[in-house]
Short mmCIF file of C-alpha atoms in Angstrom, two decimals:
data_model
loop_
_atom_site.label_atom_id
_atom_site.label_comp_id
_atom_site.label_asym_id
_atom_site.label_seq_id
_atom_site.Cartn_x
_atom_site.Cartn_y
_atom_site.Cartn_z
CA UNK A 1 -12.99 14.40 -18.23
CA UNK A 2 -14.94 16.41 -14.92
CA UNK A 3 -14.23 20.00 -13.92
CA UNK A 4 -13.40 20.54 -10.19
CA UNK A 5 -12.75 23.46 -8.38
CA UNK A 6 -11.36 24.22 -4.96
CA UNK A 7 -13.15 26.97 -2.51
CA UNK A 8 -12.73 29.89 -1.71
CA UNK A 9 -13.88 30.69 -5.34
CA UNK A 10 -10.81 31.79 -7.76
CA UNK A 11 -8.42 30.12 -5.48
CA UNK A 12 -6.04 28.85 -8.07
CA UNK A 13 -3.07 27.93 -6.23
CA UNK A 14 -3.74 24.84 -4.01
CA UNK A 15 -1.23 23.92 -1.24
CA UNK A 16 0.47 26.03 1.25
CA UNK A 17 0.41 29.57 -0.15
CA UNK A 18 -2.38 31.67 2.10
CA UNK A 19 -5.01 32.61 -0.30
CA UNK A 20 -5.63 36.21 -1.08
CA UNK A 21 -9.17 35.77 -0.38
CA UNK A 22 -8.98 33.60 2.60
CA UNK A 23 -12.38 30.97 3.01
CA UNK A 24 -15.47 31.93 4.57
CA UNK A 25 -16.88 28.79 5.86
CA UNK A 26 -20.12 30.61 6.60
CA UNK A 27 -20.27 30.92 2.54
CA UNK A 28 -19.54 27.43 1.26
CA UNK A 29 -23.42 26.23 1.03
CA UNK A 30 -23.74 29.74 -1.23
CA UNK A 31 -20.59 29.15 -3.37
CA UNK A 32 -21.15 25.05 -3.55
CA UNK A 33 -24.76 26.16 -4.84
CA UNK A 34 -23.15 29.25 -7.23
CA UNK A 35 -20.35 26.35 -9.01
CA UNK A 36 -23.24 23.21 -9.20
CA UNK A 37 -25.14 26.36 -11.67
CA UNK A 38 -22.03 26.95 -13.57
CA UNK A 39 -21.81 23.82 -14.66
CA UNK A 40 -18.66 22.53 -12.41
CA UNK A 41 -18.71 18.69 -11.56
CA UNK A 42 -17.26 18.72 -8.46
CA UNK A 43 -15.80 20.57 -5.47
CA UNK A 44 -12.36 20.08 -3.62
CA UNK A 45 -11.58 20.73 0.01
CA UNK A 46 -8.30 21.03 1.84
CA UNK A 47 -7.40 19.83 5.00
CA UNK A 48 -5.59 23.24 5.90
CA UNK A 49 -7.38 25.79 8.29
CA UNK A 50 -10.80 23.92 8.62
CA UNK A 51 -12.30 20.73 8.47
CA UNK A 52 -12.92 19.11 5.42
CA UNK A 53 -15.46 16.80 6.27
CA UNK A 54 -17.77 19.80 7.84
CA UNK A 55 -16.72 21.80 4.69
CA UNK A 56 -18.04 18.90 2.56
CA UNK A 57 -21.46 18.49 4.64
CA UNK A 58 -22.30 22.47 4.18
CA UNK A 59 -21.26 22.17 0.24
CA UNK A 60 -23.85 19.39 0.27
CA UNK A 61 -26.84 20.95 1.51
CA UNK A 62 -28.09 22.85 -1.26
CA UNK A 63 -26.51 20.69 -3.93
CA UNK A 64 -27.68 17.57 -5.53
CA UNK A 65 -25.06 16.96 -8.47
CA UNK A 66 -21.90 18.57 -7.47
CA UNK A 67 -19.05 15.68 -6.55
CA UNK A 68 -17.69 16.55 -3.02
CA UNK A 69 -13.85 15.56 -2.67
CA UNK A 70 -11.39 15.92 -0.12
CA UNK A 71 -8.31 17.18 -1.69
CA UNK A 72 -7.34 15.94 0.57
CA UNK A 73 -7.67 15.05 3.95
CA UNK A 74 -4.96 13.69 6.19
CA UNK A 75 -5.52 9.98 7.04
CA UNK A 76 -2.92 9.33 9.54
CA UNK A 77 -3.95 11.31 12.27
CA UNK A 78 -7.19 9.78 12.56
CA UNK A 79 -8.30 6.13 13.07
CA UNK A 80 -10.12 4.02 10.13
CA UNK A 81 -13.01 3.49 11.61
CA UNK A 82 -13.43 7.58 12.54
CA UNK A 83 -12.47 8.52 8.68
CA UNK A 84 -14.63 5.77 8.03
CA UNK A 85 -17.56 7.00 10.09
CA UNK A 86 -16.78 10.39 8.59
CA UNK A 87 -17.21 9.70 5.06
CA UNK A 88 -20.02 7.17 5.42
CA UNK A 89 -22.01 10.24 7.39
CA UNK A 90 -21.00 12.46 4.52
CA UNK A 91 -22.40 9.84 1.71
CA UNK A 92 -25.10 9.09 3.47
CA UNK A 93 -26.48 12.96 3.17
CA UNK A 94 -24.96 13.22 0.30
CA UNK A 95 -26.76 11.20 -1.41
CA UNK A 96 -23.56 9.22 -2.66
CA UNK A 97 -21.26 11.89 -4.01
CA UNK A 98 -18.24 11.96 -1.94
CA UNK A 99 -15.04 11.03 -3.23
CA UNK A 100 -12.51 10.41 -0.01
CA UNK A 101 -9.81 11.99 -1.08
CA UNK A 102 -6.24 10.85 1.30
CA UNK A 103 -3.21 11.75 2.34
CA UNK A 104 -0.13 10.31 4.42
CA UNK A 105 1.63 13.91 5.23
CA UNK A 106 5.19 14.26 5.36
CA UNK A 107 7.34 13.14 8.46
CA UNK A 108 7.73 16.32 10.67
CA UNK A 109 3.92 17.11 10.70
CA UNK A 110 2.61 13.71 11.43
CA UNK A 111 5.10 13.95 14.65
CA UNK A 112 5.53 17.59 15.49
CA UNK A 113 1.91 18.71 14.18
CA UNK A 114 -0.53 15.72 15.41
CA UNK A 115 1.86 14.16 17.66
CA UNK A 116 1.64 10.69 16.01
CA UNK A 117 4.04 7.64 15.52
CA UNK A 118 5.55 7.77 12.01
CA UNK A 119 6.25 4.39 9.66
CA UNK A 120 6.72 4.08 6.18
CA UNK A 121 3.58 5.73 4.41
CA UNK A 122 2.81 3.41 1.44
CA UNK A 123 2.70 0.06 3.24
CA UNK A 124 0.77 1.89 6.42
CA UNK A 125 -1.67 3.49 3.59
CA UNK A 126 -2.45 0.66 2.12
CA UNK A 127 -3.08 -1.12 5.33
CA UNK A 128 -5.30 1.59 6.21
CA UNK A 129 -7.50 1.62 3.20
CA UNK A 130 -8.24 -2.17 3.27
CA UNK A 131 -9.10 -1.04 7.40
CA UNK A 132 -11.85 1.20 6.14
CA UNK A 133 -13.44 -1.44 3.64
CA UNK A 134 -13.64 -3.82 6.34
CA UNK A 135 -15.83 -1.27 8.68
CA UNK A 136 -17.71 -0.36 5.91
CA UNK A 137 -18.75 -4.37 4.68
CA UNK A 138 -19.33 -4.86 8.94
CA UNK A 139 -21.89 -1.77 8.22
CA UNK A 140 -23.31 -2.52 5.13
CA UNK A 141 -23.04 -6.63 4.34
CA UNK A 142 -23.13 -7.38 8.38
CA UNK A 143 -19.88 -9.43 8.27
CA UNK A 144 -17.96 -9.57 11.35
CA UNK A 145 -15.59 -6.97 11.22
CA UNK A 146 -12.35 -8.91 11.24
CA UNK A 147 -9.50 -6.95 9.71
CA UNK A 148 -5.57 -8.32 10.80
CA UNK A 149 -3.34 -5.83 9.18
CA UNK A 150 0.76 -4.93 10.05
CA UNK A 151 -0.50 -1.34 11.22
CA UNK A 152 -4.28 -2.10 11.98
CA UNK A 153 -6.45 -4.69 13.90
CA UNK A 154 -10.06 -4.03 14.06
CA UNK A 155 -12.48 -6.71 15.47
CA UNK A 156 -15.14 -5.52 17.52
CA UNK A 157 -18.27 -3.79 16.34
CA UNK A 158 -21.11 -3.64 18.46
CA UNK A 159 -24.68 -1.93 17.61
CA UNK A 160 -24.51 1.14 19.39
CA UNK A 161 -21.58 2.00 17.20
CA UNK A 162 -22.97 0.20 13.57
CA UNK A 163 -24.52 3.17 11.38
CA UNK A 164 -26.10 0.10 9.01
CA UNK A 165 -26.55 -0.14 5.22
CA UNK A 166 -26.79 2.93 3.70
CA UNK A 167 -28.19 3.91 -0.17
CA UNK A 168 -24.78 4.10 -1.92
CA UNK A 169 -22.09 2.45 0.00
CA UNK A 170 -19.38 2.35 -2.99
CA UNK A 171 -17.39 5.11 -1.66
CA UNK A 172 -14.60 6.05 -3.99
CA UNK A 173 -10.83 6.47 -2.23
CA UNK A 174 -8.00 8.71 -3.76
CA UNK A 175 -4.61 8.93 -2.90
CA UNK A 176 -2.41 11.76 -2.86
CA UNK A 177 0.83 10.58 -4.59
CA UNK A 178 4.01 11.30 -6.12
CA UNK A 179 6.55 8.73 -5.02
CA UNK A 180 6.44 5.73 -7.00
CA UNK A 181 5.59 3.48 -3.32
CA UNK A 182 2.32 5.16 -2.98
CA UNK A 183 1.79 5.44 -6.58
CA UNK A 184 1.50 1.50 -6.53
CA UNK A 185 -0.58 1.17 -3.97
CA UNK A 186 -3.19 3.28 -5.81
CA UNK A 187 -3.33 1.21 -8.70
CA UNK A 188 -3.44 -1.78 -5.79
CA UNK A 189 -6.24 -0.65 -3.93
CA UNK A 190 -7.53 2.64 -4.55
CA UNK A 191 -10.10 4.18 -6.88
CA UNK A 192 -8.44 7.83 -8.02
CA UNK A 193 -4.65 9.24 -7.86
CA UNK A 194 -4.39 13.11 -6.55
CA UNK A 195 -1.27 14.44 -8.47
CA UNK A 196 0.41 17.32 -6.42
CA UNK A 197 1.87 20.54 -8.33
CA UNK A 198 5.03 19.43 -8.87
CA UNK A 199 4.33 16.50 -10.85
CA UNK A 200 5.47 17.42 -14.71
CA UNK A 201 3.72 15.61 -17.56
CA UNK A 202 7.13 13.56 -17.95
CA UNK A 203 7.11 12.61 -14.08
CA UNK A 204 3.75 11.45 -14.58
CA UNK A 205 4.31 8.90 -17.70
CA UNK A 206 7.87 8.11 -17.27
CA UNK A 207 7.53 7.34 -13.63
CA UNK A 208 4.05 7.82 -11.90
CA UNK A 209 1.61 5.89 -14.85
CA UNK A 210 4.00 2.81 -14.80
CA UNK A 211 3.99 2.46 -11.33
CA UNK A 212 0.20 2.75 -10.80
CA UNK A 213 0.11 -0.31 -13.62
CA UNK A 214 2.78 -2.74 -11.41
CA UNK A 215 0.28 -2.21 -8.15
CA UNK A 216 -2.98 -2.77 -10.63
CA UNK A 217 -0.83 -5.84 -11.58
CA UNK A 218 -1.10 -7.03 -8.03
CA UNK A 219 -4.84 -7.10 -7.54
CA UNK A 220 -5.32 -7.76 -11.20
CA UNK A 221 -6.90 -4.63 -12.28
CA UNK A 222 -6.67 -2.53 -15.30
CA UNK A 223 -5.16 0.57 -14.58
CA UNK A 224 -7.32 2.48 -17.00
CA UNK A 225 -9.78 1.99 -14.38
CA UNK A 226 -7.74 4.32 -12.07
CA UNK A 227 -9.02 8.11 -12.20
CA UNK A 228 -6.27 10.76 -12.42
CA UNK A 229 -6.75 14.39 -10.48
CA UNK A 230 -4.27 17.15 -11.65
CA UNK A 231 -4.19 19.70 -9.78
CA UNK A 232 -1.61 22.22 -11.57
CA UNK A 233 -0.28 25.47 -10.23
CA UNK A 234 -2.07 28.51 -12.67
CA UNK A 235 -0.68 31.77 -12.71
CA UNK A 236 -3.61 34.12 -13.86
CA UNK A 237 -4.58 37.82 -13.80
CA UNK A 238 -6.53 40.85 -15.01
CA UNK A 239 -3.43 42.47 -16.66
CA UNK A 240 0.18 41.96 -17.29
CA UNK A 241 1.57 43.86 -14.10
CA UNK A 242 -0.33 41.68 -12.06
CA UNK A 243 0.79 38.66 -13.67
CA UNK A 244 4.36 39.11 -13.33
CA UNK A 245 3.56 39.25 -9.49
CA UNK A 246 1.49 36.44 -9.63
CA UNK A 247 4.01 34.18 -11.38
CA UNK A 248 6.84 35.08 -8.97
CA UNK A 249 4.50 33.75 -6.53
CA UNK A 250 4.38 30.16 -8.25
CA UNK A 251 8.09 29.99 -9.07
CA UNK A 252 8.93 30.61 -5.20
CA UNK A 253 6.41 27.88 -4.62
CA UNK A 254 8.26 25.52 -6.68
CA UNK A 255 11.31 26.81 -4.72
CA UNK A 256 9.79 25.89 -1.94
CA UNK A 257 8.98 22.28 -3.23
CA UNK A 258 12.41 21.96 -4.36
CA UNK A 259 13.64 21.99 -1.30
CA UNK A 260 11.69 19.85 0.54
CA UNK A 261 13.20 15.92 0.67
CA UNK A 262 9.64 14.20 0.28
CA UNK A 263 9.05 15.97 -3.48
CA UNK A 264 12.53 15.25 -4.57
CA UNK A 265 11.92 12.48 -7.14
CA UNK A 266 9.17 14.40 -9.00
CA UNK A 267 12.49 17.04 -9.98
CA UNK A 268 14.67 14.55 -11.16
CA UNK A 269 13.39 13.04 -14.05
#
């Protein structure tokens, strides 16, 4: 088991609730430094007011053990090949600690927020992942970039555009999931799961484990061999008043998930 934490330090409620201590990007090369001496294993960005990818590269630069994960960043929007030429930059300086983590977003952002054509997530996820491999063996094995996919066709790499081999090209991929779909396609193709809040210890093995299993069945993997992220909602505090405030907080959060159609399933078991 690793420890990771999320910036700005103490944040303890990941998603959409504004921080009390909003981030400081000018701090993150201080506070990455400050959790590598505490012993944490790794750090987690969101994808919510600032880049992840820059917040990874500042985390890096005065660290040398600390895992740097998206947590995640939104694949969608962006092209393979750019997500690809994003992470490769970032395990390249790295030296080979990034773990990609991805997600598909819900409907009304991909369309409203990014202005981007919406399909099913799972299949277009999958399609996408198997995208980025294929840029990544063009960079590092020089194979002809040839990838034919339903969503994605990539077939032209020239060298003004090729970054090369680098040291450590096995870039681990997470998924965020929760429906059983994209649960499958992590055990099909990906390295890591990224459980979201609402996922209950009986969501996860009646519904979520199984399903990552039947997509490890289709590429012949063991699904031990998939890593699991939780990422709970805490409700901490100094002293009992401000607890109770705290966990109102979390319980209107779970409102809040209740309510929304794409984190349905994970309240029905």
């Amino acid at each position: 088991m690793k420890s990771e934490t999320m910036l700005p330090l103490g944040k303890v409620d990941p998603g959409l609730r504004e921080p009390d201590t909003p981030l400081d990007v000018r701090t993150i090369a201080e506070e990455a430094s400050r959790l590598e001496e505490l012993g944490f294993h790794g750090i987690a960005v969101e994808e919510c007011k600032d880049d992840p990818y820059q917040q990874l590269t500042l985390a890096s630069v005065n660290t040398t053990t600390l895992d740097l994960a998206t947590s995640i960043a939104m694949a969608f929007p962006r092209s393979p090949t750019i997500t690809a030429m994003s992470a490769w930059t970032l395990q390249k300086m790295s030296g080979g600690r990034l773990i990609l983590g991805l997600g598909s977003q819900v409907r009304g952002h991909i369309r409203r927020r990014y202005g981007m054509e919406w399909s099913a997530p799972a299949p277009r996820m999958r399609d996408y992942i198997l995208a980025m491999r294929a840029v990544w063996r063009c960079w590092q094995d020089r194979e002809p970039l040839n990838h034919d996919g339903d969503h994605y066709k990539l077939d032209l790499m020239v060298p003004l555009f090729d970054p090369g081999p680098i040291e450590h090209p096995e870039i681990p991929i997470h998924i965020s999931a929760i429906n059983t779909n994209m649960c499958a396609v992590v055990g099909e193709v990906a390295d890591g799961i990224r459980l979201h809040p609402v996922c209950s210890p009986k969501y996860i093995e009646e519904v979520m484990i199984p399903a990552v299993a039947k997509g490890s069945a289709r590429s012949n993997r063991n699904p031990d061999e998939v890593d699991w992220c939780m990422k709970p909602l805490v409700a901490t505090a100094s002293d009992e008043a401000s607890l109770a405030g705290v966990a109102e907080s979390v319980r209107a959060r779970v409102g809040f998930y209740l309510a929304t159609p794409a984190y349905k399933a994970a309240f029905e078991v």
